[in-house]
CSV table of C-alpha atoms and ligand atoms in Angstrom, one decimal:
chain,number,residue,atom,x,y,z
A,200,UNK,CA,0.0,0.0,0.0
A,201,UNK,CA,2.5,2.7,1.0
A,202,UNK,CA,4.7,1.2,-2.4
A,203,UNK,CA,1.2,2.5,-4.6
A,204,UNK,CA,1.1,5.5,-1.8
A,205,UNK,CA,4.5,6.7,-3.2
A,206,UNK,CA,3.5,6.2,-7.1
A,207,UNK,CA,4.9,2.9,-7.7
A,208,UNK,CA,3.2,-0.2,-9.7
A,209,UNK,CA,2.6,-3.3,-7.7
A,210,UNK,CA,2.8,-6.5,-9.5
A,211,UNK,CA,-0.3,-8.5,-8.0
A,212,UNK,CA,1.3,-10.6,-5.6
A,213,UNK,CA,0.5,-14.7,-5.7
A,214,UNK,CA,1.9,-17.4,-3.7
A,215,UNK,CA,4.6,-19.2,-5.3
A,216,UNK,CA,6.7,-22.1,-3.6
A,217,UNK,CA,2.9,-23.6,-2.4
A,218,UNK,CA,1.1,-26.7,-2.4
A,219,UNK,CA,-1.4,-27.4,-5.6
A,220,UNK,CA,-4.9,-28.0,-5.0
A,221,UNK,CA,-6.7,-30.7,-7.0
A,222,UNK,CA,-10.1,-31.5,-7.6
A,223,UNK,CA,-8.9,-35.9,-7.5
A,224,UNK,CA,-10.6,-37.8,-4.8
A,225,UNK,CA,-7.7,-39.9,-4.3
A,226,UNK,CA,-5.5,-37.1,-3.1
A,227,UNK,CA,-7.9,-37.2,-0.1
A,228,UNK,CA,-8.0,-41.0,0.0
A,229,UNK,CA,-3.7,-41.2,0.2
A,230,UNK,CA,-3.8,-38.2,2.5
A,231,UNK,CA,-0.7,-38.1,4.4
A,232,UNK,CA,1.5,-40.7,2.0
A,233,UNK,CA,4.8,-39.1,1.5
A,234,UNK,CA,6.6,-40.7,-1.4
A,235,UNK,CA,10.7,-40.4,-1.6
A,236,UNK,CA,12.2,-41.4,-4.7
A,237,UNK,CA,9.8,-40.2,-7.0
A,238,UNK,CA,9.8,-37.8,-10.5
A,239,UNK,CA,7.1,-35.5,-10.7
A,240,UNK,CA,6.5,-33.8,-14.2
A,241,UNK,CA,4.2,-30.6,-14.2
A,242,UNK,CA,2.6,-30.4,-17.7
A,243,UNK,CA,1.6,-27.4,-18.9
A,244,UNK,CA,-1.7,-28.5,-21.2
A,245,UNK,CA,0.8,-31.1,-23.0
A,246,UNK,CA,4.0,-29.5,-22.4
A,247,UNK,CA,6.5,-30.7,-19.7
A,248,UNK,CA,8.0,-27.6,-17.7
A,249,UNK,CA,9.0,-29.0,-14.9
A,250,UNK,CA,10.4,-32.8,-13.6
A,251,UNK,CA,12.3,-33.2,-10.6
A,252,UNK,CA,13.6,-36.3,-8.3
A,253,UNK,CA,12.8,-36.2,-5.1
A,254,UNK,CA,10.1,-36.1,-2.2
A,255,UNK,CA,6.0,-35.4,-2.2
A,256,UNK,CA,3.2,-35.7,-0.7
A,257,UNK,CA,-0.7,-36.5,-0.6
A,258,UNK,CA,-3.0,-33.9,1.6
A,259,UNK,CA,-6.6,-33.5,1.8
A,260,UNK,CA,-6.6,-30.8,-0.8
A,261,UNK,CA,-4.0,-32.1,-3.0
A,262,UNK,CA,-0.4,-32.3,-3.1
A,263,UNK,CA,2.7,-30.9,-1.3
A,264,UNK,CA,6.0,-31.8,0.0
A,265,UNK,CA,9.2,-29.9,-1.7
A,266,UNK,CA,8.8,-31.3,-5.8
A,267,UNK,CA,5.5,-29.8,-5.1
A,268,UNK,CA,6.7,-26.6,-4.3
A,269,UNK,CA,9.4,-26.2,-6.5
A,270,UNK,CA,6.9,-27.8,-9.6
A,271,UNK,CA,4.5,-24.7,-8.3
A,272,UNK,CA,6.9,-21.7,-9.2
A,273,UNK,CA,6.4,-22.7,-12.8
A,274,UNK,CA,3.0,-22.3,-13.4
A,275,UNK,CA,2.8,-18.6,-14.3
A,276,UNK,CA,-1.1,-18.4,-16.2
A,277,UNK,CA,-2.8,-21.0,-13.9
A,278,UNK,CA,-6.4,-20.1,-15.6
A,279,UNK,CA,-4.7,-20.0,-19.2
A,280,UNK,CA,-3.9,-23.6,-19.1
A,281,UNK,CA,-4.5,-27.3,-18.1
A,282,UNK,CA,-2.3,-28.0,-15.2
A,283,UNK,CA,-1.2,-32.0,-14.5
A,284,UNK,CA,1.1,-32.9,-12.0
A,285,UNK,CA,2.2,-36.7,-13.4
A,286,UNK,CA,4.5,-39.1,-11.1
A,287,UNK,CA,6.9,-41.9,-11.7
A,288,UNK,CA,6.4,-44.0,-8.7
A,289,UNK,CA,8.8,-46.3,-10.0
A,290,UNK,CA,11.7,-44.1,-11.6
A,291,UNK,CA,14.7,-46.7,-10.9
A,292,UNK,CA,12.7,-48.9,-13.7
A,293,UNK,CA,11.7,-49.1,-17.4
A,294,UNK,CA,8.2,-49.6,-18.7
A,295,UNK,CA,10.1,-53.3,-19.1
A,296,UNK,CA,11.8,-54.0,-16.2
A,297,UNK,CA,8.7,-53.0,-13.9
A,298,UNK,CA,6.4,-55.3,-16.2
A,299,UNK,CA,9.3,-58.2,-15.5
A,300,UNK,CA,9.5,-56.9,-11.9
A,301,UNK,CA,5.5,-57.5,-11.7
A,302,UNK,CA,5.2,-60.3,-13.1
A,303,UNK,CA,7.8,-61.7,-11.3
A,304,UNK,CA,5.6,-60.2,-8.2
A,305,UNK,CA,2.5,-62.3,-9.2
A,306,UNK,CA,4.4,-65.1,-10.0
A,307,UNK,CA,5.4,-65.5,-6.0
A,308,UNK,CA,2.4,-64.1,-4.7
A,309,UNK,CA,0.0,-66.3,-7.5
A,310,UNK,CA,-2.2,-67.1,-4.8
A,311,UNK,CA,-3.4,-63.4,-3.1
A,312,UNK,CA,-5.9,-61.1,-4.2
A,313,UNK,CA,-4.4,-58.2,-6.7
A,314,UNK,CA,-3.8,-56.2,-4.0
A,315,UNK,CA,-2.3,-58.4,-1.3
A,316,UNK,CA,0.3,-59.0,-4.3
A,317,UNK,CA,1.1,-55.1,-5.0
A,318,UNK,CA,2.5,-55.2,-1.0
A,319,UNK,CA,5.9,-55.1,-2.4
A,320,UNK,CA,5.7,-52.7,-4.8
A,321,UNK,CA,3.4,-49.7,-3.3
A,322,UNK,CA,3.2,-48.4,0.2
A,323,UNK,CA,0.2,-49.9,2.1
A,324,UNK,CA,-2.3,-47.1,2.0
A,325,UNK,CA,-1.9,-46.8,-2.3
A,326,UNK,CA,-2.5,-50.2,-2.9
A,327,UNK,CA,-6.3,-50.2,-2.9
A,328,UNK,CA,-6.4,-46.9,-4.3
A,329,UNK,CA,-4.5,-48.2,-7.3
A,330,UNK,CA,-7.0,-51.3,-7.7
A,331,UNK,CA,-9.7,-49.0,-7.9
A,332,UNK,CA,-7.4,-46.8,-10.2
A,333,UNK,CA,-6.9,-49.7,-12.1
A,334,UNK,CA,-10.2,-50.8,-12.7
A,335,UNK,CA,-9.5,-54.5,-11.9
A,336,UNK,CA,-12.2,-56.5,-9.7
A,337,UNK,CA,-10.3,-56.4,-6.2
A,338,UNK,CA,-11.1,-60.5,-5.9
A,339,UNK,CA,-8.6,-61.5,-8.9
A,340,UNK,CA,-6.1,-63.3,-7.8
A,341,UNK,CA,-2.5,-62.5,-9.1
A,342,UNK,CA,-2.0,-65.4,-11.2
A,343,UNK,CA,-5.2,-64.8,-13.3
A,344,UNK,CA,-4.1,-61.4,-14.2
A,345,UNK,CA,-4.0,-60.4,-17.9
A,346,UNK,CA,-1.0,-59.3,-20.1
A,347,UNK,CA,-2.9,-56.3,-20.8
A,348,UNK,CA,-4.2,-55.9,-17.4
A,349,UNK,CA,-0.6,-55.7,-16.5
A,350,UNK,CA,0.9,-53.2,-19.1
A,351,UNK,CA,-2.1,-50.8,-17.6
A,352,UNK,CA,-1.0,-51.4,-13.9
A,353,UNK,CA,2.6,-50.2,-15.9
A,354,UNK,CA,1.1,-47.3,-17.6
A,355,UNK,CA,-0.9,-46.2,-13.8
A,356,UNK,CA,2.5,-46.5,-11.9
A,357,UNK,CA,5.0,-44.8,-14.5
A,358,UNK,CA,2.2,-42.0,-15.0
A,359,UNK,CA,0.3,-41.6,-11.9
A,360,UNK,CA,-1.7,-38.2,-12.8
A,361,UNK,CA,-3.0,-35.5,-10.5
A,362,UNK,CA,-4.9,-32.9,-12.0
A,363,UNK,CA,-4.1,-29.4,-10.4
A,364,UNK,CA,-7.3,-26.6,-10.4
A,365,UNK,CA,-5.1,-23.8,-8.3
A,366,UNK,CA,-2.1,-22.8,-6.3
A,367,UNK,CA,-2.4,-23.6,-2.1
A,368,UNK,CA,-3.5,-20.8,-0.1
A,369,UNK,CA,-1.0,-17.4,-0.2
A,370,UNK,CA,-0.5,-17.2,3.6
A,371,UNK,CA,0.7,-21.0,3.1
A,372,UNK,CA,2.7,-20.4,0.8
A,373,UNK,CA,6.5,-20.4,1.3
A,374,UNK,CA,6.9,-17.1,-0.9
A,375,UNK,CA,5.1,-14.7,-2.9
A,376,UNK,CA,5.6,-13.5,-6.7
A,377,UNK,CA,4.6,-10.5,-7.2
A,378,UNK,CA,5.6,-6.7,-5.5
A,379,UNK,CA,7.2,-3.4,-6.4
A,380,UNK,CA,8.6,-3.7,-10.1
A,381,UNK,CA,12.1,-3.5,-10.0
A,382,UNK,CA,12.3,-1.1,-13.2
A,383,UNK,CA,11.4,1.5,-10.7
A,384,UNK,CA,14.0,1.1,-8.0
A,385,UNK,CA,17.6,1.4,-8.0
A,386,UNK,CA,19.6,-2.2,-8.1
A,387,UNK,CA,22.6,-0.7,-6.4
A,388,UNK,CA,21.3,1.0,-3.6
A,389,UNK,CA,17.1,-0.3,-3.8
A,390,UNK,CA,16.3,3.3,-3.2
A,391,UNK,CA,12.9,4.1,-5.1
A,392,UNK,CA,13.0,5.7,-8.0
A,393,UNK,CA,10.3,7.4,-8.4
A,394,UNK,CA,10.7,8.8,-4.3
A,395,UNK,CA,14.2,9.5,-3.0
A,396,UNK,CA,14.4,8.4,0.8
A,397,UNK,CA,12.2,5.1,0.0
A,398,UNK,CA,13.7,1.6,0.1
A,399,UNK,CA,12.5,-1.3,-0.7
A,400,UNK,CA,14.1,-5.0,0.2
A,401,UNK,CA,13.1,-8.8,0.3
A,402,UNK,CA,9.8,-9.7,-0.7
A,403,UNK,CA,7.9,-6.6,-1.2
A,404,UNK,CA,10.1,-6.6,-4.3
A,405,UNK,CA,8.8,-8.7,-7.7
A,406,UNK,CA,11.5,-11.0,-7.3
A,407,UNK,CA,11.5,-14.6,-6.4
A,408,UNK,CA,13.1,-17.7,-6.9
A,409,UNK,CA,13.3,-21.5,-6.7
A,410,UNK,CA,13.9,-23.5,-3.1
A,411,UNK,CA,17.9,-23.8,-2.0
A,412,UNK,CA,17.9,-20.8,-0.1
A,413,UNK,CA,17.8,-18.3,-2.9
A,414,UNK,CA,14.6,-16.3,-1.7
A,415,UNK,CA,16.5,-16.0,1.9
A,416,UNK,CA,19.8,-14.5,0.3
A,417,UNK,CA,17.5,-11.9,-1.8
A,418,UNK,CA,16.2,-10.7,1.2
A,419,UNK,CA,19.6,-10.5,2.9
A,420,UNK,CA,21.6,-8.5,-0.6
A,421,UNK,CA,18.5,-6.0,-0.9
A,422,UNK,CA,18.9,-5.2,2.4
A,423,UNK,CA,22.7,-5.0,2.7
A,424,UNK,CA,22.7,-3.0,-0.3
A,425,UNK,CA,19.9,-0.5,1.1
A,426,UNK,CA,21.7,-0.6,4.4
A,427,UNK,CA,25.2,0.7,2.7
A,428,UNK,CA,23.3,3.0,1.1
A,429,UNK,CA,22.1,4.3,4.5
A,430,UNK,CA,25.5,4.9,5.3
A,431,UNK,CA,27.0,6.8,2.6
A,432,UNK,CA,24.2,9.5,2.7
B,46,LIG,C1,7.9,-22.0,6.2
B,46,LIG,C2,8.9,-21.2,5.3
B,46,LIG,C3,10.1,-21.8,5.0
B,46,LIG,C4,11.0,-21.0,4.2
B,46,LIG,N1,12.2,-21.6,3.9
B,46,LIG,C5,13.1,-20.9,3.1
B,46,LIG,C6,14.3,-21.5,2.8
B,46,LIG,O1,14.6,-22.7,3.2
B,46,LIG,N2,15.2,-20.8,2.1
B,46,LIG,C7,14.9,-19.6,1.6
B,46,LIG,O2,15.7,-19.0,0.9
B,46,LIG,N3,13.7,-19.0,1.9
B,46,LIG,C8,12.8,-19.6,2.7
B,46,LIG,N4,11.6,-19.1,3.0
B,46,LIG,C9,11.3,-17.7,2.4
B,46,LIG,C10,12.1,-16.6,3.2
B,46,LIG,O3,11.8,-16.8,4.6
B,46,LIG,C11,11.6,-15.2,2.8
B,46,LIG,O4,11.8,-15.1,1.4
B,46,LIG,C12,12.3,-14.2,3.6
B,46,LIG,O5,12.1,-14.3,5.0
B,46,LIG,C13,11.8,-12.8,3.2
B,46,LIG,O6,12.4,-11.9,4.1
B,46,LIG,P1,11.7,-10.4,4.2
B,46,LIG,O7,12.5,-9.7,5.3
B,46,LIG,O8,11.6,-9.7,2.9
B,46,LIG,O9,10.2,-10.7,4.7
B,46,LIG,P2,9.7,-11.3,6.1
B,46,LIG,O10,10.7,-12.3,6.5
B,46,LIG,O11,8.3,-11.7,5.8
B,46,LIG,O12,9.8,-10.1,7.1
B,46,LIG,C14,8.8,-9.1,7.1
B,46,LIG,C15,8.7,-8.6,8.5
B,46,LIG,O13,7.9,-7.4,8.5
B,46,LIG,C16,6.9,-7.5,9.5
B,46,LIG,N5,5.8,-6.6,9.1
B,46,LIG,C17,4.9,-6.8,8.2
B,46,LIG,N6,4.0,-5.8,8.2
B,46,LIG,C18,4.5,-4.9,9.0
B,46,LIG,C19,4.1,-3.6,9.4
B,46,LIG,N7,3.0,-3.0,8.8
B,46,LIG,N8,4.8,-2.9,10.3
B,46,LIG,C20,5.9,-3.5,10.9
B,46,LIG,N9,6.3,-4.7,10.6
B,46,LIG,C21,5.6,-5.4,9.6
B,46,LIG,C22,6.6,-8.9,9.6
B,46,LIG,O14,6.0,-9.2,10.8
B,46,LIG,C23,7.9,-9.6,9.4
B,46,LIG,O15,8.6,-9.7,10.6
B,46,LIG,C24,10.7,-19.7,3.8
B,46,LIG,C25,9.5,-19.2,4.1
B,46,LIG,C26,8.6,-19.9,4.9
B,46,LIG,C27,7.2,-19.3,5.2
């Protein structure tokens, strides 16, 4: 408000490093499973602009953890586009070697129900959500599971997809985007251009960045620089 006050524009401010909310069902249903080892690929309509190794997880709104935050500061037109968060469960293998490693699966477990014999493949709490995913009837035993039946199970855990209707709340958000455009204040000293005795640092400014400790060390070099700037005048 003062920024606008003393004549400057505002970029409207959105949270950025956030969660993403989804309209899925089974994000509720998994709430709480945090998956390690996993890619997650944020498509933009068809278009991949994002895909990361690391850690998520499920929540009753949708997903978090930090691929999910760092995935979020890449969606700039959220309304302009379909957003789809897509995750390899099972990055380590192939489309092959996880059909071998399945089969292999329900060859040992020939005698349980589909799910019982997905124990050693997906944590406890996704295994009857992927039967329903999958569209098998929960009573099929492994061993009478289908070729085809199998290459879907494949398809479901190389490209398990969450689709994403909006950005986590802002104050939940680990930063904003958005703030007072930097054409209109000085890089050197972050005095305001447009009204001498004004400084700006840190977030107010439209600047962000990804997660490794980037946004912290913006905040810190505006704010050195203002505060040398202090000194000299
Ligand atoms: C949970 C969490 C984890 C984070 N982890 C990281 C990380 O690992 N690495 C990283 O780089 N960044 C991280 N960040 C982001 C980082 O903390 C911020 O980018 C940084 O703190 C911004 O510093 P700032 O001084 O500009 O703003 P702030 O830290 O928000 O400080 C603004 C201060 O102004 C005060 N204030 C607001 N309005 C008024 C008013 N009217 N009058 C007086 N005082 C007022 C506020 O109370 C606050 O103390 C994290 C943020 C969150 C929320």
């Amino acid at each position: 408000r003062l920024a606008r006050q003393a004549g400057h524009n505002v970029v409207q401010p959105v949270a950025s490093l956030c969660s993403l909310c989804s309209p899925d069902s089974d994000c509720r249903k998994l709430m709480g499973l945090s998956l390690r080892n996993v890619i997650l690929t944020l498509y933009q309509d068809k278009k991949p602009v994002y895909s990361e190794l690391g850690e998520m997880l499920f929540t009753h709104f949708g997903i978090s953890g930090p691929l999910t935050l760092s995935a979020s500061s890449y969606i700039k037109n959220m309304k302009g586009h379909i957003w789809t968060a897509e995750i390899d469960l099972k990055p380590a293998l192939d489309e092959e070697q996880l059909y071998k490693r399945i089969t292999n699966d329900f060859a040992i477990l020939s005698a349980k129900s589909v799910q019982g014999a997905l124990a050693k493949l997906l944590p406890n709490s996704m295994q009857p959500v992927m039967v329903e995913r999958w569209g098998i009837d929960p009573a099929t035993r492994a061993n009478q599971v289908t070729r085809e039946q199998k290459r879907r199970l494949v398809d479901l855990i190389k490209h398990w997809q969450v689709p994403i209707s909006r950005r986590g709340d802002l104050e939940h958000a680990v930063i904003t985007a958005g703030g007072v455009n930097v054409r209109e204040v000085n890089p050197k000293t972050m005095q305001s251009k447009l009204c001498p005795g004004l400084y700006f640092a840190g977030e107010v400014l439209d600047v962000d960045a990804y997660t490794g400790g980037y946004n912290l060390q913006i905040a810190w070099s505006t704010a050195q620089a203002a505060a040398a700037h202090f000194e000299e005048v």
